[in-house]
Coordinates of C-alpha atoms in Angstrom, one line a residue:
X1 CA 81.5 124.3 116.8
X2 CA 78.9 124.5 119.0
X3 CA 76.5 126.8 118.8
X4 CA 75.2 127.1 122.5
X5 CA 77.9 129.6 123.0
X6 CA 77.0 131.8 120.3
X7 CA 74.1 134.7 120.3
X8 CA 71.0 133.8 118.9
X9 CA 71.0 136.2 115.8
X10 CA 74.7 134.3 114.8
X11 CA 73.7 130.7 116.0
X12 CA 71.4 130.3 113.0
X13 CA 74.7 130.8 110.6
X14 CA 76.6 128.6 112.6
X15 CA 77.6 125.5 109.6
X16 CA 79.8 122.8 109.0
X17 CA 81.9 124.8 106.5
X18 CA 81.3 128.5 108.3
X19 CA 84.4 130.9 108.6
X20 CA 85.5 133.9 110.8
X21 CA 87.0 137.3 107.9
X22 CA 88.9 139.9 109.7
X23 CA 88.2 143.2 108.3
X24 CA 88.6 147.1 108.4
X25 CA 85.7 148.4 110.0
X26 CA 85.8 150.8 106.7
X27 CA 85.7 148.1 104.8
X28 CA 82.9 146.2 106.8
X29 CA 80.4 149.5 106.6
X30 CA 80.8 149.3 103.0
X31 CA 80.0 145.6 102.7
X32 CA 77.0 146.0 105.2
X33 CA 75.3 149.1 102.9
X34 CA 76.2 147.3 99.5
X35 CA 78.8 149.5 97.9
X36 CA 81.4 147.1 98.3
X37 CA 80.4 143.3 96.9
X38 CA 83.5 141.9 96.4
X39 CA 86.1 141.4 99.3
X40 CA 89.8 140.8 98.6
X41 CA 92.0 137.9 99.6
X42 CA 95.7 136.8 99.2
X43 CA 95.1 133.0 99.8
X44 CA 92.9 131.1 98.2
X45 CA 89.6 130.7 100.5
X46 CA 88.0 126.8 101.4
X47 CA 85.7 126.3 97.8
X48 CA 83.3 125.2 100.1
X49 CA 82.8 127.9 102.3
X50 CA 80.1 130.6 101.6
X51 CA 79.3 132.0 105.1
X52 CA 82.0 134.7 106.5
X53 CA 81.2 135.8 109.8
X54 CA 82.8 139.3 110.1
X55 CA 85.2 140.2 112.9
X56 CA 85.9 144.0 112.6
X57 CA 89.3 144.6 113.3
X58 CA 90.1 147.4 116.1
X59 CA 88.9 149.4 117.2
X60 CA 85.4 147.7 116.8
X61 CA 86.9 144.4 118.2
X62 CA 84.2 142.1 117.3
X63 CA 82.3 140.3 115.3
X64 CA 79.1 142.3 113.5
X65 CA 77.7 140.0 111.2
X66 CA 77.7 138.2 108.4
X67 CA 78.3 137.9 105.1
X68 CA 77.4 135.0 102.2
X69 CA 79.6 134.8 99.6
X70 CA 78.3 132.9 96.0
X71 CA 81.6 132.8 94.4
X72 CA 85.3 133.1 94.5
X73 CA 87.1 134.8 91.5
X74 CA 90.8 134.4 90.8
X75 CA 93.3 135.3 88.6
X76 CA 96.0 137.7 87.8
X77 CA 95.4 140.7 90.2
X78 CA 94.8 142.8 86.6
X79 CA 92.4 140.9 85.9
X80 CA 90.4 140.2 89.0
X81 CA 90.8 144.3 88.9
X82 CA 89.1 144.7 85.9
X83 CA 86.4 142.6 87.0
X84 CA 85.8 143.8 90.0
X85 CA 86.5 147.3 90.3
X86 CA 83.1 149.5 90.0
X87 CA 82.0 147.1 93.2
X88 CA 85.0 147.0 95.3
X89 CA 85.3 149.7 97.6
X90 CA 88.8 150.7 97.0
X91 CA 91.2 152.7 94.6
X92 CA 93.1 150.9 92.2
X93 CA 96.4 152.2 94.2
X94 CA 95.3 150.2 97.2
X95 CA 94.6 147.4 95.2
X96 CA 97.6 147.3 93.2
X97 CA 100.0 147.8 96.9
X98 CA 97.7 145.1 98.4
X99 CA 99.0 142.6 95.6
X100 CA 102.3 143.5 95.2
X101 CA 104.3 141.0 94.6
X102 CA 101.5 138.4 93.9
X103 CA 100.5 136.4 90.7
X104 CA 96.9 136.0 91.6
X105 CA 94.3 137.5 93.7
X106 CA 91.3 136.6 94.9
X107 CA 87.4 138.1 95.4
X108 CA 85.0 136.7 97.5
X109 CA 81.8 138.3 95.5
X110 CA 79.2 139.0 98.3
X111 CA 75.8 137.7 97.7
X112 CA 73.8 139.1 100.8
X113 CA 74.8 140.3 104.4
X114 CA 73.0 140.5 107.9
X115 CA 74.2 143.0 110.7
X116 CA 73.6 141.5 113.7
X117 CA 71.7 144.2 116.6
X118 CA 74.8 143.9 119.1
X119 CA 78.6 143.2 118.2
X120 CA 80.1 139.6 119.3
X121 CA 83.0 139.7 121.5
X122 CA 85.5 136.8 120.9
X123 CA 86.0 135.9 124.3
X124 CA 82.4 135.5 124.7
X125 CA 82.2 132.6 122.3
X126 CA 85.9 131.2 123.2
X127 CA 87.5 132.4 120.0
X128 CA 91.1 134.4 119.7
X129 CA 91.8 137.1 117.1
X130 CA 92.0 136.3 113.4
X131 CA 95.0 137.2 111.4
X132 CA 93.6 135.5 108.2
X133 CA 90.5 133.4 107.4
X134 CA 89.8 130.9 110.6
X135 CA 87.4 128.3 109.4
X136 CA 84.9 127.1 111.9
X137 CA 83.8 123.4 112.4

């Protein structure tokens, strides 16, 4: 991916193994002040990715910044609750509907964000809406 395109304050993330995270704009304020340092996942994320670019989903509509993640936990979803719980931003009935069904979950554990001064629109940098993880190469 070329990062000519891209805003200078993202272009410096830009990697080989780089990927783009919808999330609830909720969910992104509470990543971006440090509250929540874990970010849940139903698939299992690329091992070697540890830069996330965050999309907000709507009605932000763009991308904000940037988080780097130093691990991936998985497991049963009890588990991964147990773990992760004082740091994740959401009630154990959220959690438990957001794995229904599932035999294991996944946390991204957030090592350090950046919010970038002025939101990236997607069609600025040639890039369509996320439903899941889109890697970037």
């Amino acid at each position: 991916m070329s990062s000519q395109s891209w805003p200078s304050c993202a272009a410096s993330y830009l990697c080989k193994d780089c990927g783009l995270i919808p999330i609830w704009p909720c969910f992104a304020s509470m990543i971006y002040s440090g509250v929540k340092k874990f970010e849940y996942r139903k698939r299992d994320p690329r091992k070697n990715v540890k830069t996330f670019f965050i999309y907000e989903t709507y009605p932000t509509s763009a991308i904000t910044g940037v988080m780097i993640v130093n691990s991936v936990l998985s497991g049963d979803p009890e588990m991964i609750w147990e773990k992760t719980f004082c740091s994740s931003g959401v009630n154990r009935h959220g959690f438990i509907s957001y794995y229904a069904g599932k035999k294991i979950a996944y946390a991204l554990k957030i090592e350090t964000t950046e919010v970038f001064s002025s939101p990236i629109f997607l069609y600025e940098i040639g890039l369509s809406v996320p439903q899941t993880i889109r890697y970037l190469s």
